[in-house]
Amino acid sequence: AGNFGMGVGQFFFAQTYELLDGHTAVLIVPVVVLTLLVLFVKAPLTQPQSTEKITLKIIGTFFQSKPLRGLYFVQVANQTVLWSTVFLLPDFLVSRGYDHWICYGGGHFVLLLGATLICIPVSYLSDKITPAKTQIVSFIATIVLYYLFIITTVMPIAHLFTLLFVLGGLLGSMTPLSLALANQVAGNNRGMVSAFLMGLVWIVSEGIGIGLSGTIADLFDTDKPAKALACLGGFLFVGTYFSYSLLPSESEKEKVTVSE
């Protein structure tokens, strides 16, 4: 649902910007409404609230665990590429001469739609060959499709959307695979696993993926977004390395227990 919302978001913002001649302050209205609903609408609890705590001590313990540390770097590498692709995709599509609606929302929507849907069949695959092996296969396939996307100057819209859909799906599937592996290691701290491999990852990866991609693009005189994406694709090789390090059964069976 989150990926679908992000996918719709860019298209919705672009349309609002054009229809209202740049006056996008109206978009604060749904934010205010949602905030009020969260604050004042009390939903009945169907199960006891968790007493699990999230502390710096637990974060330190997680970093001391080889598999959890490896999964953290897998996530940072993968999400950095995802965020940089999301950030540079409009400029990249414009440079390739695609239609306005594809550049400003359509391509982004298809990329995130893939991230929404493909994680389901990937999850079934991980049940067959283990999440660690599925991650490696996903990284290798992502590298091939990612650079194919970059080096292809122009392609039919159907081919473009198919490529973006699969590429987004592979990038988006890495998080549930990482969470599955981490919960095998630290199943007694599921809330902390999510904070460690999602929140703590996104803080870093968004900064690198968005900030660094723009900086790298400015280093080039021509075809800036494509060359920046090509450079940032190096993170995919880093992610593949750390995924490979998770393969030994000893690492997958290592357990982390944290007590306050």
PDB file of C-alpha atoms in Angstrom:
ATOM      1  CA  ALA A   1       0.000   0.000   0.000  1.00  0.00           C
ATOM      2  CA  GLY A   2       2.864   2.359   0.790  1.00  0.00           C
ATOM      3  CA  ASN A   3       4.571   1.697  -2.540  1.00  0.00           C
ATOM      4  CA  PHE A   4       1.282   2.181  -4.381  1.00  0.00           C
ATOM      5  CA  GLY A   5       0.762   5.497  -2.598  1.00  0.00           C
ATOM      6  CA  MET A   6       4.232   6.689  -3.547  1.00  0.00           C
ATOM      7  CA  GLY A   7       3.596   5.571  -7.109  1.00  0.00           C
ATOM      8  CA  VAL A   8       0.433   7.643  -7.396  1.00  0.00           C
ATOM      9  CA  GLY A   9       1.988  10.566  -5.515  1.00  0.00           C
ATOM     10  CA  GLN A  10       4.234  11.955  -8.248  1.00  0.00           C
ATOM     11  CA  PHE A  11       1.529  11.813 -10.910  1.00  0.00           C
ATOM     12  CA  PHE A  12      -0.993  13.408  -8.540  1.00  0.00           C
ATOM     13  CA  PHE A  13       1.426  16.185  -7.571  1.00  0.00           C
ATOM     14  CA  ALA A  14       2.366  16.911 -11.194  1.00  0.00           C
ATOM     15  CA  GLN A  15      -1.297  17.148 -12.224  1.00  0.00           C
ATOM     16  CA  THR A  16      -2.114  19.373  -9.248  1.00  0.00           C
ATOM     17  CA  TYR A  17       0.856  21.611 -10.029  1.00  0.00           C
ATOM     18  CA  GLU A  18      -0.282  22.097 -13.625  1.00  0.00           C
ATOM     19  CA  LEU A  19      -4.005  22.490 -12.927  1.00  0.00           C
ATOM     20  CA  LEU A  20      -3.476  25.043 -10.119  1.00  0.00           C
ATOM     21  CA  ASP A  21      -0.578  26.849 -11.805  1.00  0.00           C
ATOM     22  CA  GLY A  22       1.919  25.886  -9.120  1.00  0.00           C
ATOM     23  CA  HIS A  23      -0.313  26.591  -6.111  1.00  0.00           C
ATOM     24  CA  THR A  24       0.232  23.241  -4.392  1.00  0.00           C
ATOM     25  CA  ALA A  25      -0.457  24.457  -0.852  1.00  0.00           C
ATOM     26  CA  VAL A  26      -3.906  22.862  -1.193  1.00  0.00           C
ATOM     27  CA  LEU A  27      -2.208  19.479  -0.764  1.00  0.00           C
ATOM     28  CA  ILE A  28      -1.843  20.260   2.948  1.00  0.00           C
ATOM     29  CA  VAL A  29      -5.603  19.645   3.343  1.00  0.00           C
ATOM     30  CA  PRO A  30      -5.517  15.806   3.127  1.00  0.00           C
ATOM     31  CA  VAL A  31      -2.481  15.802   5.432  1.00  0.00           C
ATOM     32  CA  VAL A  32      -4.377  17.804   8.061  1.00  0.00           C
ATOM     33  CA  VAL A  33      -7.463  15.586   7.711  1.00  0.00           C
ATOM     34  CA  LEU A  34      -5.411  12.409   8.086  1.00  0.00           C
ATOM     35  CA  THR A  35      -3.574  13.835  11.110  1.00  0.00           C
ATOM     36  CA  LEU A  36      -6.861  14.710  12.822  1.00  0.00           C
ATOM     37  CA  LEU A  37      -8.195  11.222  12.133  1.00  0.00           C
ATOM     38  CA  VAL A  38      -5.115   9.645  13.682  1.00  0.00           C
ATOM     39  CA  LEU A  39      -5.313  11.911  16.732  1.00  0.00           C
ATOM     40  CA  PHE A  40      -9.023  11.711  17.488  1.00  0.00           C
ATOM     41  CA  VAL A  41     -10.395   8.469  16.040  1.00  0.00           C
ATOM     42  CA  LYS A  42      -9.663   5.671  18.483  1.00  0.00           C
ATOM     43  CA  ALA A  43      -9.760   2.204  16.969  1.00  0.00           C
ATOM     44  CA  PRO A  44     -10.376  -0.688  19.376  1.00  0.00           C
ATOM     45  CA  LEU A  45      -7.314  -2.789  20.077  1.00  0.00           C
ATOM     46  CA  THR A  46      -7.687  -6.397  18.967  1.00  0.00           C
ATOM     47  CA  GLN A  47      -4.523  -7.521  20.717  1.00  0.00           C
ATOM     48  CA  PRO A  48      -2.331  -6.290  23.588  1.00  0.00           C
ATOM     49  CA  GLN A  49       0.052  -3.460  22.803  1.00  0.00           C
ATOM     50  CA  SER A  50       3.672  -4.513  22.379  1.00  0.00           C
ATOM     51  CA  THR A  51       6.024  -3.742  25.254  1.00  0.00           C
ATOM     52  CA  GLU A  52       9.083  -4.111  23.025  1.00  0.00           C
ATOM     53  CA  LYS A  53      11.511  -1.224  23.320  1.00  0.00           C
ATOM     54  CA  ILE A  54      13.721   0.320  20.660  1.00  0.00           C
ATOM     55  CA  THR A  55      16.984   1.594  22.123  1.00  0.00           C
ATOM     56  CA  LEU A  56      20.512   2.478  21.041  1.00  0.00           C
ATOM     57  CA  LYS A  57      21.719  -0.571  22.943  1.00  0.00           C
ATOM     58  CA  ILE A  58      19.668  -2.870  20.696  1.00  0.00           C
ATOM     59  CA  ILE A  59      20.908  -1.065  17.584  1.00  0.00           C
ATOM     60  CA  GLY A  60      24.479  -1.653  18.729  1.00  0.00           C
ATOM     61  CA  THR A  61      23.728  -5.318  19.363  1.00  0.00           C
ATOM     62  CA  PHE A  62      22.266  -5.671  15.881  1.00  0.00           C
ATOM     63  CA  PHE A  63      25.377  -4.160  14.287  1.00  0.00           C
ATOM     64  CA  GLN A  64      27.517  -6.681  16.184  1.00  0.00           C
ATOM     65  CA  SER A  65      25.648  -9.538  14.504  1.00  0.00           C
ATOM     66  CA  LYS A  66      27.259 -10.474  11.172  1.00  0.00           C
ATOM     67  CA  PRO A  67      24.022 -11.436   9.357  1.00  0.00           C
ATOM     68  CA  LEU A  68      22.097  -8.402  10.616  1.00  0.00           C
ATOM     69  CA  ARG A  69      24.983  -6.094   9.766  1.00  0.00           C
ATOM     70  CA  GLY A  70      25.171  -7.650   6.306  1.00  0.00           C
ATOM     71  CA  LEU A  71      21.435  -7.203   5.794  1.00  0.00           C
ATOM     72  CA  TYR A  72      21.718  -3.567   6.820  1.00  0.00           C
ATOM     73  CA  PHE A  73      24.287  -2.908   4.100  1.00  0.00           C
ATOM     74  CA  VAL A  74      22.200  -4.916   1.604  1.00  0.00           C
ATOM     75  CA  GLN A  75      19.301  -2.612   2.366  1.00  0.00           C
ATOM     76  CA  VAL A  76      21.345   0.596   2.224  1.00  0.00           C
ATOM     77  CA  ALA A  77      22.818  -0.403  -1.155  1.00  0.00           C
ATOM     78  CA  ASN A  78      19.475  -1.439  -2.634  1.00  0.00           C
ATOM     79  CA  GLN A  79      17.474   1.515  -1.307  1.00  0.00           C
ATOM     80  CA  THR A  80      20.142   3.984  -2.430  1.00  0.00           C
ATOM     81  CA  VAL A  81      19.691   2.763  -5.998  1.00  0.00           C
ATOM     82  CA  LEU A  82      15.899   2.815  -5.652  1.00  0.00           C
ATOM     83  CA  TRP A  83      15.780   6.389  -4.317  1.00  0.00           C
ATOM     84  CA  SER A  84      18.292   7.686  -6.855  1.00  0.00           C
ATOM     85  CA  THR A  85      16.256   6.070  -9.646  1.00  0.00           C
ATOM     86  CA  VAL A  86      13.054   7.632  -8.342  1.00  0.00           C
ATOM     87  CA  PHE A  87      14.752  11.031  -8.058  1.00  0.00           C
ATOM     88  CA  LEU A  88      16.409  11.050 -11.496  1.00  0.00           C
ATOM     89  CA  LEU A  89      13.756   9.147 -13.456  1.00  0.00           C
ATOM     90  CA  PRO A  90      11.809  12.210 -14.692  1.00  0.00           C
ATOM     91  CA  ASP A  91      14.983  13.899 -15.993  1.00  0.00           C
ATOM     92  CA  PHE A  92      16.177  10.647 -17.526  1.00  0.00           C
ATOM     93  CA  LEU A  93      12.899  10.071 -19.372  1.00  0.00           C
ATOM     94  CA  VAL A  94      12.845  13.683 -20.570  1.00  0.00           C
ATOM     95  CA  SER A  95      16.365  13.263 -21.958  1.00  0.00           C
ATOM     96  CA  ARG A  96      15.151  10.224 -23.918  1.00  0.00           C
ATOM     97  CA  GLY A  97      12.269  12.188 -25.443  1.00  0.00           C
ATOM     98  CA  TYR A  98       9.279  10.361 -23.939  1.00  0.00           C
ATOM     99  CA  ASP A  99       5.840  11.957 -23.668  1.00  0.00           C
ATOM    100  CA  HIS A 100       5.163  14.452 -20.881  1.00  0.00           C
ATOM    101  CA  TRP A 101       2.790  12.181 -18.950  1.00  0.00           C
ATOM    102  CA  ILE A 102       5.367   9.363 -18.940  1.00  0.00           C
ATOM    103  CA  CYS A 103       8.149  11.644 -17.710  1.00  0.00           C
ATOM    104  CA  TYR A 104       6.135  13.287 -14.955  1.00  0.00           C
ATOM    105  CA  GLY A 105       4.298  10.505 -13.202  1.00  0.00           C
ATOM    106  CA  GLY A 106       3.627   7.640 -15.611  1.00  0.00           C
ATOM    107  CA  GLY A 107       7.079   6.045 -15.488  1.00  0.00           C
ATOM    108  CA  HIS A 108       7.322   6.583 -11.735  1.00  0.00           C
ATOM    109  CA  PHE A 109       3.920   4.956 -11.209  1.00  0.00           C
ATOM    110  CA  VAL A 110       4.884   1.839 -13.192  1.00  0.00           C
ATOM    111  CA  LEU A 111       8.201   1.552 -11.312  1.00  0.00           C
ATOM    112  CA  LEU A 112       6.468   1.653  -7.926  1.00  0.00           C
ATOM    113  CA  LEU A 113       3.597  -0.541  -9.117  1.00  0.00           C
ATOM    114  CA  GLY A 114       6.195  -3.223  -9.823  1.00  0.00           C
ATOM    115  CA  ALA A 115       7.571  -2.761  -6.308  1.00  0.00           C
ATOM    116  CA  THR A 116       4.028  -3.237  -5.000  1.00  0.00           C
ATOM    117  CA  LEU A 117       3.132  -6.420  -6.874  1.00  0.00           C
ATOM    118  CA  ILE A 118       6.281  -8.385  -7.709  1.00  0.00           C
ATOM    119  CA  CYS A 119       7.207  -8.918  -4.058  1.00  0.00           C
ATOM    120  CA  ILE A 120       4.367 -11.479  -3.928  1.00  0.00           C
ATOM    121  CA  PRO A 121       5.784 -13.983  -6.478  1.00  0.00           C
ATOM    122  CA  VAL A 122       9.299 -13.252  -5.200  1.00  0.00           C
ATOM    123  CA  SER A 123       8.134 -14.286  -1.731  1.00  0.00           C
ATOM    124  CA  TYR A 124       6.904 -17.601  -3.098  1.00  0.00           C
ATOM    125  CA  LEU A 125      10.267 -18.078  -4.795  1.00  0.00           C
ATOM    126  CA  SER A 126      12.093 -17.394  -1.536  1.00  0.00           C
ATOM    127  CA  ASP A 127      10.110 -20.198   0.112  1.00  0.00           C
ATOM    128  CA  LYS A 128      11.513 -22.549  -2.517  1.00  0.00           C
ATOM    129  CA  ILE A 129      15.183 -21.531  -2.626  1.00  0.00           C
ATOM    130  CA  THR A 130      15.586 -19.491   0.648  1.00  0.00           C
ATOM    131  CA  PRO A 131      15.473 -15.676   0.971  1.00  0.00           C
ATOM    132  CA  ALA A 132      19.286 -15.348   0.824  1.00  0.00           C
ATOM    133  CA  LYS A 133      19.551 -17.103  -2.552  1.00  0.00           C
ATOM    134  CA  THR A 134      16.552 -15.157  -3.829  1.00  0.00           C
ATOM    135  CA  GLN A 135      18.304 -11.907  -2.901  1.00  0.00           C
ATOM    136  CA  ILE A 136      21.372 -12.855  -4.936  1.00  0.00           C
ATOM    137  CA  VAL A 137      19.258 -13.824  -7.953  1.00  0.00           C
ATOM    138  CA  SER A 138      17.315 -10.564  -7.619  1.00  0.00           C
ATOM    139  CA  PHE A 139      20.479  -8.469  -7.441  1.00  0.00           C
ATOM    140  CA  ILE A 140      21.971 -10.125 -10.531  1.00  0.00           C
ATOM    141  CA  ALA A 141      18.734  -9.656 -12.494  1.00  0.00           C
ATOM    142  CA  THR A 142      18.510  -6.049 -11.277  1.00  0.00           C
ATOM    143  CA  ILE A 143      22.049  -5.265 -12.479  1.00  0.00           C
ATOM    144  CA  VAL A 144      21.253  -6.596 -15.961  1.00  0.00           C
ATOM    145  CA  LEU A 145      17.945  -4.734 -16.301  1.00  0.00           C
ATOM    146  CA  TYR A 146      19.238  -1.556 -14.656  1.00  0.00           C
ATOM    147  CA  TYR A 147      22.084  -1.061 -17.098  1.00  0.00           C
ATOM    148  CA  LEU A 148      19.944  -2.192 -20.029  1.00  0.00           C
ATOM    149  CA  PHE A 149      17.514   0.570 -19.074  1.00  0.00           C
ATOM    150  CA  ILE A 150      20.315   3.150 -18.895  1.00  0.00           C
ATOM    151  CA  ILE A 151      22.086   2.340 -22.154  1.00  0.00           C
ATOM    152  CA  THR A 152      18.916   2.047 -24.257  1.00  0.00           C
ATOM    153  CA  THR A 153      18.304   5.452 -25.818  1.00  0.00           C
ATOM    154  CA  VAL A 154      14.628   4.951 -26.633  1.00  0.00           C
ATOM    155  CA  MET A 155      12.203   2.034 -26.759  1.00  0.00           C
ATOM    156  CA  PRO A 156       8.480   1.449 -27.400  1.00  0.00           C
ATOM    157  CA  ILE A 157       6.281   2.464 -24.469  1.00  0.00           C
ATOM    158  CA  ALA A 158       5.180  -1.137 -23.836  1.00  0.00           C
ATOM    159  CA  HIS A 159       8.817  -2.235 -23.557  1.00  0.00           C
ATOM    160  CA  LEU A 160       9.677   0.745 -21.346  1.00  0.00           C
ATOM    161  CA  PHE A 161       6.833   0.073 -18.936  1.00  0.00           C
ATOM    162  CA  THR A 162       7.599  -3.655 -18.798  1.00  0.00           C
ATOM    163  CA  LEU A 163      11.230  -2.924 -17.984  1.00  0.00           C
ATOM    164  CA  LEU A 164      10.335  -0.328 -15.342  1.00  0.00           C
ATOM    165  CA  PHE A 165       7.734  -2.647 -13.807  1.00  0.00           C
ATOM    166  CA  VAL A 166      10.156  -5.558 -13.420  1.00  0.00           C
ATOM    167  CA  LEU A 167      13.033  -3.327 -12.314  1.00  0.00           C
ATOM    168  CA  GLY A 168      10.871  -1.676  -9.665  1.00  0.00           C
ATOM    169  CA  GLY A 169       9.649  -5.075  -8.542  1.00  0.00           C
ATOM    170  CA  LEU A 170      13.157  -6.424  -8.061  1.00  0.00           C
ATOM    171  CA  LEU A 171      14.289  -3.343  -6.147  1.00  0.00           C
ATOM    172  CA  GLY A 172      11.110  -3.289  -4.074  1.00  0.00           C
ATOM    173  CA  SER A 173      11.270  -6.984  -3.196  1.00  0.00           C
ATOM    174  CA  MET A 174      14.572  -6.659  -1.372  1.00  0.00           C
ATOM    175  CA  THR A 175      13.013  -5.223   1.801  1.00  0.00           C
ATOM    176  CA  PRO A 176      10.583  -8.111   2.533  1.00  0.00           C
ATOM    177  CA  LEU A 177      13.376 -10.601   1.761  1.00  0.00           C
ATOM    178  CA  SER A 178      15.700  -8.812   4.185  1.00  0.00           C
ATOM    179  CA  LEU A 179      13.009  -8.710   6.859  1.00  0.00           C
ATOM    180  CA  ALA A 180      12.371 -12.438   6.423  1.00  0.00           C
ATOM    181  CA  LEU A 181      16.067 -13.209   6.920  1.00  0.00           C
ATOM    182  CA  ALA A 182      16.410 -10.826   9.862  1.00  0.00           C
ATOM    183  CA  ASN A 183      13.430 -12.320  11.661  1.00  0.00           C
ATOM    184  CA  GLN A 184      15.100 -15.730  11.450  1.00  0.00           C
ATOM    185  CA  VAL A 185      18.007 -14.208  13.347  1.00  0.00           C
ATOM    186  CA  ALA A 186      16.225 -11.842  15.749  1.00  0.00           C
ATOM    187  CA  GLY A 187      12.630 -13.047  15.844  1.00  0.00           C
ATOM    188  CA  ASN A 188      12.249 -11.899  19.444  1.00  0.00           C
ATOM    189  CA  ASN A 189      12.740  -8.268  18.340  1.00  0.00           C
ATOM    190  CA  ARG A 190      10.485  -7.967  15.295  1.00  0.00           C
ATOM    191  CA  GLY A 191       9.708  -4.296  15.862  1.00  0.00           C
ATOM    192  CA  MET A 192      13.393  -3.496  16.113  1.00  0.00           C
ATOM    193  CA  VAL A 193      14.091  -5.501  12.949  1.00  0.00           C
ATOM    194  CA  SER A 194      11.700  -3.244  11.038  1.00  0.00           C
ATOM    195  CA  ALA A 195      13.194  -0.098  12.556  1.00  0.00           C
ATOM    196  CA  PHE A 196      16.733  -1.306  11.819  1.00  0.00           C
ATOM    197  CA  LEU A 197      16.198  -2.450   8.226  1.00  0.00           C
ATOM    198  CA  MET A 198      13.626   0.134   7.175  1.00  0.00           C
ATOM    199  CA  GLY A 199      13.654   3.384   9.165  1.00  0.00           C
ATOM    200  CA  LEU A 200      17.369   3.396   9.955  1.00  0.00           C
ATOM    201  CA  VAL A 201      18.150   2.372   6.364  1.00  0.00           C
ATOM    202  CA  TRP A 202      15.942   5.001   4.734  1.00  0.00           C
ATOM    203  CA  ILE A 203      17.504   7.809   6.782  1.00  0.00           C
ATOM    204  CA  VAL A 204      20.860   6.960   5.191  1.00  0.00           C
ATOM    205  CA  SER A 205      19.787   5.743   1.745  1.00  0.00           C
ATOM    206  CA  GLU A 206      17.529   8.703   0.974  1.00  0.00           C
ATOM    207  CA  GLY A 207      20.330  11.094   1.838  1.00  0.00           C
ATOM    208  CA  ILE A 208      22.806   9.227  -0.338  1.00  0.00           C
ATOM    209  CA  GLY A 209      20.408   8.301  -3.137  1.00  0.00           C
ATOM    210  CA  ILE A 210      18.820  11.733  -3.556  1.00  0.00           C
ATOM    211  CA  GLY A 211      21.657  14.001  -2.469  1.00  0.00           C
ATOM    212  CA  LEU A 212      24.516  12.139  -4.118  1.00  0.00           C
ATOM    213  CA  SER A 213      22.662  11.485  -7.373  1.00  0.00           C
ATOM    214  CA  GLY A 214      22.122  15.183  -7.971  1.00  0.00           C
ATOM    215  CA  THR A 215      25.717  15.974  -7.086  1.00  0.00           C
ATOM    216  CA  ILE A 216      27.094  13.303  -9.435  1.00  0.00           C
ATOM    217  CA  ALA A 217      24.807  14.424 -12.258  1.00  0.00           C
ATOM    218  CA  ASP A 218      26.244  17.941 -12.036  1.00  0.00           C
ATOM    219  CA  LEU A 219      29.727  16.560 -12.694  1.00  0.00           C
ATOM    220  CA  PHE A 220      28.819  15.716 -16.300  1.00  0.00           C
ATOM    221  CA  ASP A 221      28.119  18.002 -19.242  1.00  0.00           C
ATOM    222  CA  THR A 222      25.920  15.666 -21.295  1.00  0.00           C
ATOM    223  CA  ASP A 223      23.377  12.928 -20.524  1.00  0.00           C
ATOM    224  CA  LYS A 224      23.658  13.801 -16.839  1.00  0.00           C
ATOM    225  CA  PRO A 225      20.908  11.602 -15.330  1.00  0.00           C
ATOM    226  CA  ALA A 226      21.995   8.482 -17.224  1.00  0.00           C
ATOM    227  CA  LYS A 227      25.638   8.852 -16.225  1.00  0.00           C
ATOM    228  CA  ALA A 228      24.726   9.541 -12.597  1.00  0.00           C
ATOM    229  CA  LEU A 229      22.511   6.445 -12.500  1.00  0.00           C
ATOM    230  CA  ALA A 230      25.319   4.394 -14.072  1.00  0.00           C
ATOM    231  CA  CYS A 231      27.693   5.497 -11.309  1.00  0.00           C
ATOM    232  CA  LEU A 232      25.207   4.814  -8.519  1.00  0.00           C
ATOM    233  CA  GLY A 233      24.547   1.367  -9.970  1.00  0.00           C
ATOM    234  CA  GLY A 234      27.813   0.394  -8.284  1.00  0.00           C
ATOM    235  CA  PHE A 235      25.791   0.032  -5.081  1.00  0.00           C
ATOM    236  CA  LEU A 236      24.065  -2.971  -6.662  1.00  0.00           C
ATOM    237  CA  PHE A 237      27.398  -4.796  -6.755  1.00  0.00           C
ATOM    238  CA  VAL A 238      27.947  -3.900  -3.100  1.00  0.00           C
ATOM    239  CA  GLY A 239      24.515  -5.313  -2.267  1.00  0.00           C
ATOM    240  CA  THR A 240      25.287  -8.498  -4.207  1.00  0.00           C
ATOM    241  CA  TYR A 241      28.491  -8.966  -2.212  1.00  0.00           C
ATOM    242  CA  PHE A 242      26.741  -8.637   1.133  1.00  0.00           C
ATOM    243  CA  SER A 243      23.912 -10.911  -0.025  1.00  0.00           C
ATOM    244  CA  TYR A 244      26.489 -13.535  -0.939  1.00  0.00           C
ATOM    245  CA  SER A 245      28.028 -13.222   2.525  1.00  0.00           C
ATOM    246  CA  LEU A 246      24.662 -14.300   3.998  1.00  0.00           C
ATOM    247  CA  LEU A 247      24.689 -17.678   2.248  1.00  0.00           C
ATOM    248  CA  PRO A 248      26.658 -19.814   4.754  1.00  0.00           C
ATOM    249  CA  SER A 249      24.288 -21.734   6.965  1.00  0.00           C
ATOM    250  CA  GLU A 250      26.260 -20.701  10.039  1.00  0.00           C
ATOM    251  CA  SER A 251      25.357 -17.052   9.450  1.00  0.00           C
ATOM    252  CA  GLU A 252      21.697 -17.781   8.740  1.00  0.00           C
ATOM    253  CA  LYS A 253      21.376 -19.785  11.939  1.00  0.00           C
ATOM    254  CA  GLU A 254      23.073 -17.245  14.183  1.00  0.00           C
ATOM    255  CA  LYS A 255      20.558 -15.933  16.708  1.00  0.00           C
ATOM    256  CA  VAL A 256      20.529 -12.548  18.382  1.00  0.00           C
ATOM    257  CA  THR A 257      18.770 -12.198  21.724  1.00  0.00           C
ATOM    258  CA  VAL A 258      18.456  -8.804  23.346  1.00  0.00           C
ATOM    259  CA  SER A 259      17.123  -8.287  26.832  1.00  0.00           C
ATOM    260  CA  GLU A 260      16.621  -5.037  28.680  1.00  0.00           C
TER     261      GLU A 260
END
